[in-house]
Short mmCIF file of C-alpha atoms in Angstrom, two decimals:
data_model
loop_
_atom_site.label_atom_id
_atom_site.label_comp_id
_atom_site.label_asym_id
_atom_site.label_seq_id
_atom_site.Cartn_x
_atom_site.Cartn_y
_atom_site.Cartn_z
CA ILE O 1 96.31 32.85 158.48
CA VAL O 2 97.85 35.20 155.96
CA ALA O 3 95.84 38.09 157.32
CA ALA O 4 97.44 37.78 160.50
CA SER O 5 100.81 38.08 158.94
CA PRO O 6 102.82 41.37 158.47
CA PRO O 7 101.01 43.95 156.26
CA GLY O 8 103.20 43.15 153.16
CA ARG O 9 101.80 39.50 152.97
CA ARG O 10 98.22 40.44 152.88
CA GLY O 11 98.45 41.08 148.99
CA VAL O 12 98.24 37.42 148.90
CA ILE O 13 94.53 37.60 149.75
CA PRO O 14 93.28 39.23 146.61
CA VAL O 15 94.82 36.43 144.68
CA GLY O 16 92.93 34.15 146.86
CA ALA O 17 89.81 35.68 146.16
CA ALA O 18 90.26 36.00 142.46
CA GLY O 19 91.10 32.23 142.31
CA ILE O 20 88.04 31.25 144.13
CA GLY O 21 86.01 33.67 141.96
CA ALA O 22 87.37 31.92 139.05
CA VAL O 23 86.48 28.67 140.26
CA VAL O 24 82.80 29.79 140.85
CA ALA O 25 82.67 31.11 137.30
CA ALA O 26 84.07 28.08 135.80
CA THR O 27 81.61 25.83 137.67
CA GLY O 28 78.52 27.77 136.50
CA GLY O 29 79.93 28.31 133.02
CA LEU O 30 81.80 25.37 131.88
CA GLY O 31 81.18 22.35 134.41
CA VAL O 32 82.87 20.68 137.31
CA VAL O 33 85.84 19.42 135.57
CA PRO O 34 87.12 22.63 134.25
CA ALA O 35 86.34 24.08 137.44
CA VAL O 36 88.74 21.57 139.29
CA ALA O 37 91.34 22.34 136.75
CA THR O 38 91.01 26.18 137.64
CA ALA O 39 91.18 25.35 141.25
CA ALA O 40 94.51 23.59 140.68
CA ALA O 41 95.81 26.53 138.73
CA ALA O 42 94.54 28.97 141.42
CA GLY O 43 96.28 26.85 144.09
CA VAL O 44 99.55 27.48 142.08
CA ALA O 45 99.01 30.95 141.59
CA LEU O 46 98.44 31.53 145.30
CA TRP O 47 101.58 29.68 146.26
CA ARG O 48 103.72 31.72 143.88
CA ALA O 49 101.89 34.87 145.43
CA ALA O 50 103.01 33.71 148.89
CA ARG O 51 106.56 33.11 147.75
CA THR O 52 106.73 36.70 146.18
CA ALA O 53 105.44 37.98 149.41
CA ALA O 54 108.39 36.35 151.14
CA CYS O 55 106.36 33.74 152.89
CA GLY O 56 108.27 30.82 154.29
CA PRO O 57 107.60 27.23 152.75
CA ALA O 58 105.13 26.30 155.45
CA MET O 59 103.16 29.44 154.91
CA ARG O 60 103.10 29.06 151.16
CA LEU O 61 101.55 25.64 151.68
CA TRP O 62 98.96 26.81 154.04
CA ALA O 63 98.13 29.67 151.77
CA ALA O 64 97.83 27.41 148.58
CA GLY O 65 95.91 24.93 150.81
CA GLY O 66 93.32 27.61 151.14
CA ILE O 67 92.05 26.95 147.62
CA ALA O 68 92.09 23.18 148.38
CA TYR O 69 89.84 24.08 151.32
CA LEU O 70 87.51 26.43 149.70
CA ALA O 71 87.09 25.13 146.18
CA PRO O 72 85.28 21.97 146.73
CA ALA O 73 82.56 23.75 148.63
CA ALA O 74 82.29 26.52 146.01
CA ILE O 75 82.13 23.91 143.34
CA ALA O 76 79.49 21.98 145.29
CA VAL O 77 77.10 24.94 145.76
CA VAL O 78 77.24 26.22 142.24
CA TRP O 79 76.84 22.52 140.81
CA LEU O 80 73.70 21.91 143.07
CA ARG O 81 72.32 25.26 142.28
CA THR O 82 72.52 24.39 138.46
CA PHE O 83 69.71 21.84 138.68
CA ASP O 84 66.56 22.71 137.29
CA PRO O 85 64.19 22.20 138.69
CA GLY O 86 65.05 21.83 142.25
CA GLY O 87 68.57 23.39 142.60
CA ALA O 88 67.32 26.13 144.85
CA LEU O 89 65.63 23.71 147.08
CA LEU O 90 68.81 21.64 147.52
CA ILE O 91 70.71 24.97 148.54
CA VAL O 92 67.85 25.68 150.91
CA TYR O 93 68.17 22.33 152.38
CA LEU O 94 71.71 22.45 152.85
CA VAL O 95 71.93 25.91 154.38
CA THR O 96 69.11 25.37 156.67
CA VAL O 97 70.28 21.97 157.90
CA VAL O 98 73.87 23.31 158.62
CA ALA O 99 72.23 26.46 160.49
CA ALA O 100 69.91 24.11 162.42
CA THR O 101 72.95 22.15 163.48
CA ASP O 102 74.67 25.13 164.92
CA ILE O 103 71.59 26.52 166.51
CA GLY O 104 70.61 23.25 168.10
CA ALA O 105 74.38 22.59 169.35
CA TYR O 106 74.37 26.17 170.78
CA PHE O 107 71.19 26.08 172.81
CA VAL O 108 71.33 22.46 174.03
CA GLY O 109 74.92 22.78 175.03
CA ARG O 110 74.49 25.94 176.86
CA TYR O 111 71.60 24.72 178.84
CA ALA O 112 72.39 21.13 179.34
CA GLY O 113 76.14 21.51 179.48
CA GLY O 114 78.01 18.23 180.42
CA PRO O 115 81.35 16.75 179.14
CA ARG O 116 83.35 18.91 176.58
CA LEU O 117 83.51 17.52 173.08
CA ALA O 118 86.95 18.59 172.03
CA PRO O 119 88.46 20.78 174.87
CA ASP O 120 91.81 21.16 173.36
CA VAL O 121 90.37 22.41 170.15
CA SER O 122 86.84 24.27 170.84
CA PRO O 123 86.39 24.42 174.55
CA GLN O 124 82.78 25.54 174.40
CA LYS O 125 81.55 22.51 172.58
CA THR O 126 79.96 19.83 174.59
CA TRP O 127 78.51 16.24 173.85
CA SER O 128 75.13 17.35 174.64
CA GLY O 129 75.29 20.23 172.41
CA LEU O 130 76.51 17.73 169.39
CA ALA O 131 73.65 15.60 170.31
CA GLY O 132 71.13 18.64 170.07
CA GLY O 133 72.77 19.77 167.02
CA LEU O 134 72.36 16.55 165.13
CA ALA O 135 68.61 16.16 166.42
CA ALA O 136 67.96 19.79 165.14
CA ALA O 137 69.52 18.85 161.85
CA GLY O 138 67.70 15.77 161.37
CA LEU O 139 64.41 17.08 162.07
CA THR O 140 64.93 20.10 159.92
CA GLY O 141 65.98 18.04 157.04
CA GLY O 142 62.83 15.71 157.46
CA ALA O 143 60.63 18.62 157.77
CA ILE O 144 61.88 20.20 154.51
CA ALA O 145 61.24 16.92 152.82
CA LEU O 146 57.75 16.76 154.05
CA ALA O 147 57.00 20.18 153.26
CA VAL O 148 57.87 19.76 149.41
CA GLY O 149 56.06 16.40 149.26
CA ALA O 150 59.56 14.23 148.95
CA ALA O 151 59.07 10.46 148.55
CA ALA O 152 61.21 9.41 151.53
CA PRO O 153 61.36 12.15 154.20
CA TRP O 154 63.06 9.67 156.50
CA ALA O 155 66.16 9.47 153.96
CA ALA O 156 66.18 13.40 154.09
CA LEU O 157 66.25 12.95 157.87
CA GLY O 158 69.11 10.93 157.75
CA LEU O 159 70.81 12.98 155.42
CA GLY O 160 70.45 15.84 157.64
CA VAL O 161 72.03 14.18 160.68
CA GLY O 162 74.91 12.98 158.27
CA LEU O 163 75.49 16.81 157.06
CA GLY O 164 75.15 17.83 160.72
CA VAL O 165 78.08 15.52 161.59
CA ILE O 166 80.09 16.62 158.70
CA GLY O 167 79.35 20.17 159.47
CA GLN O 168 80.56 19.77 163.12
CA LEU O 169 83.77 18.18 161.88
CA GLY O 170 84.30 21.16 159.59
CA ASP O 171 83.81 23.49 162.46
CA LEU O 172 86.38 21.81 164.50
CA PHE O 173 88.82 21.51 161.88
CA GLU O 174 88.76 25.30 161.30
CA SER O 175 89.25 25.86 165.04
CA LEU O 176 92.04 23.49 165.06
CA VAL O 177 93.79 25.41 162.15
CA LYS O 178 93.20 28.86 164.07
CA ARG O 179 94.98 27.28 167.23
CA ARG O 180 97.62 25.81 165.25
CA HIS O 181 98.45 29.48 164.03
CA ASP O 182 97.34 31.13 167.32
CA VAL O 183 94.57 33.11 165.52
CA LYS O 184 91.21 33.66 167.64
CA ASP O 185 89.24 34.36 164.52
CA ALA O 186 89.39 34.01 160.80
CA GLY O 187 88.77 37.72 160.13
CA ASP O 188 86.90 40.90 161.52
CA LEU O 189 84.37 41.41 158.92
CA ILE O 190 81.41 40.49 161.16
CA PRO O 191 81.57 42.69 164.44
CA GLY O 192 81.26 40.05 167.23
CA HIS O 193 81.40 37.00 165.09
CA GLY O 194 84.80 37.27 163.41
CA GLY O 195 85.29 36.64 159.80
CA LEU O 196 83.26 35.14 157.18
CA LEU O 197 84.77 31.68 157.46
CA ASP O 198 83.92 31.53 161.04
CA ARG O 199 80.21 31.60 160.01
CA VAL O 200 80.33 29.23 157.32
CA ASP O 201 83.00 26.60 158.43
CA GLY O 202 80.43 23.95 158.76
CA LEU O 203 78.85 24.86 155.49
CA ILE O 204 82.26 24.38 153.87
CA ALA O 205 82.61 20.82 154.97
CA ALA O 206 78.99 19.79 154.42
CA ALA O 207 78.54 21.22 150.66
CA PRO O 208 80.97 18.75 149.16
CA ALA O 209 79.13 15.87 151.14
CA MET O 210 75.72 17.05 149.91
CA ALA O 211 76.82 17.24 146.47
CA LEU O 212 78.42 13.87 146.49
CA PHE O 213 75.19 12.46 147.97
CA HIS O 214 72.90 14.03 145.38
CA ALA O 215 75.16 12.66 142.52
CA THR O 216 74.97 9.10 143.80
CA LEU O 217 72.09 8.43 145.99
CA GLY O 218 69.96 11.46 145.72
CA TRP O 219 67.24 9.60 144.06
CA ALA O 220 66.59 7.91 147.23
CA ILE O 221 64.80 11.08 148.77
CA GLY O 222 62.70 11.48 145.45
CA TRP O 223 62.61 15.31 145.75
#
């Protein structure tokens, strides 16, 4: 959103990037609680940077909200990776399931068509695509669990479906924000695919859910 503003306001972006970097470093080096405190401080710093850049009150809140949007995912991914053994597997599971959701939704929606899922937010998404994406997510999650000899692959399948739902909600949320600000893409970093956030919007939503599940019910899968 800030990137679509006049050039003078784009100086806010490095502040946000530094804030997320600090959150990642705090999670890996100090733990989750210090990381949350760092995220709060980063949000305040970003709000002040937006005010210095002459952003209006609403834009300041949107800018600071970027930390609230990204920090939970950053903390979740780093926290999951710290588990030894098994941290790398958790990340592979998360990324693969979210990717399977997107791929399944794309191909099934493209060839099956049907009613639109949210025409005012993301006109290309269909209910058939959602079904295909969730099926792909569940099968992928169960397959990974089987491959590593997990005790309850059916639980991993169910988790995959749940993460697929949350990932699709994350995708729709970013689309809603972009439409609210009349921005087509989050950026132009990846030719033909928009910005980085356009590629990981589902992951941003699913990562905290995966971390919460692992912290509370992860034992059910028996990795």
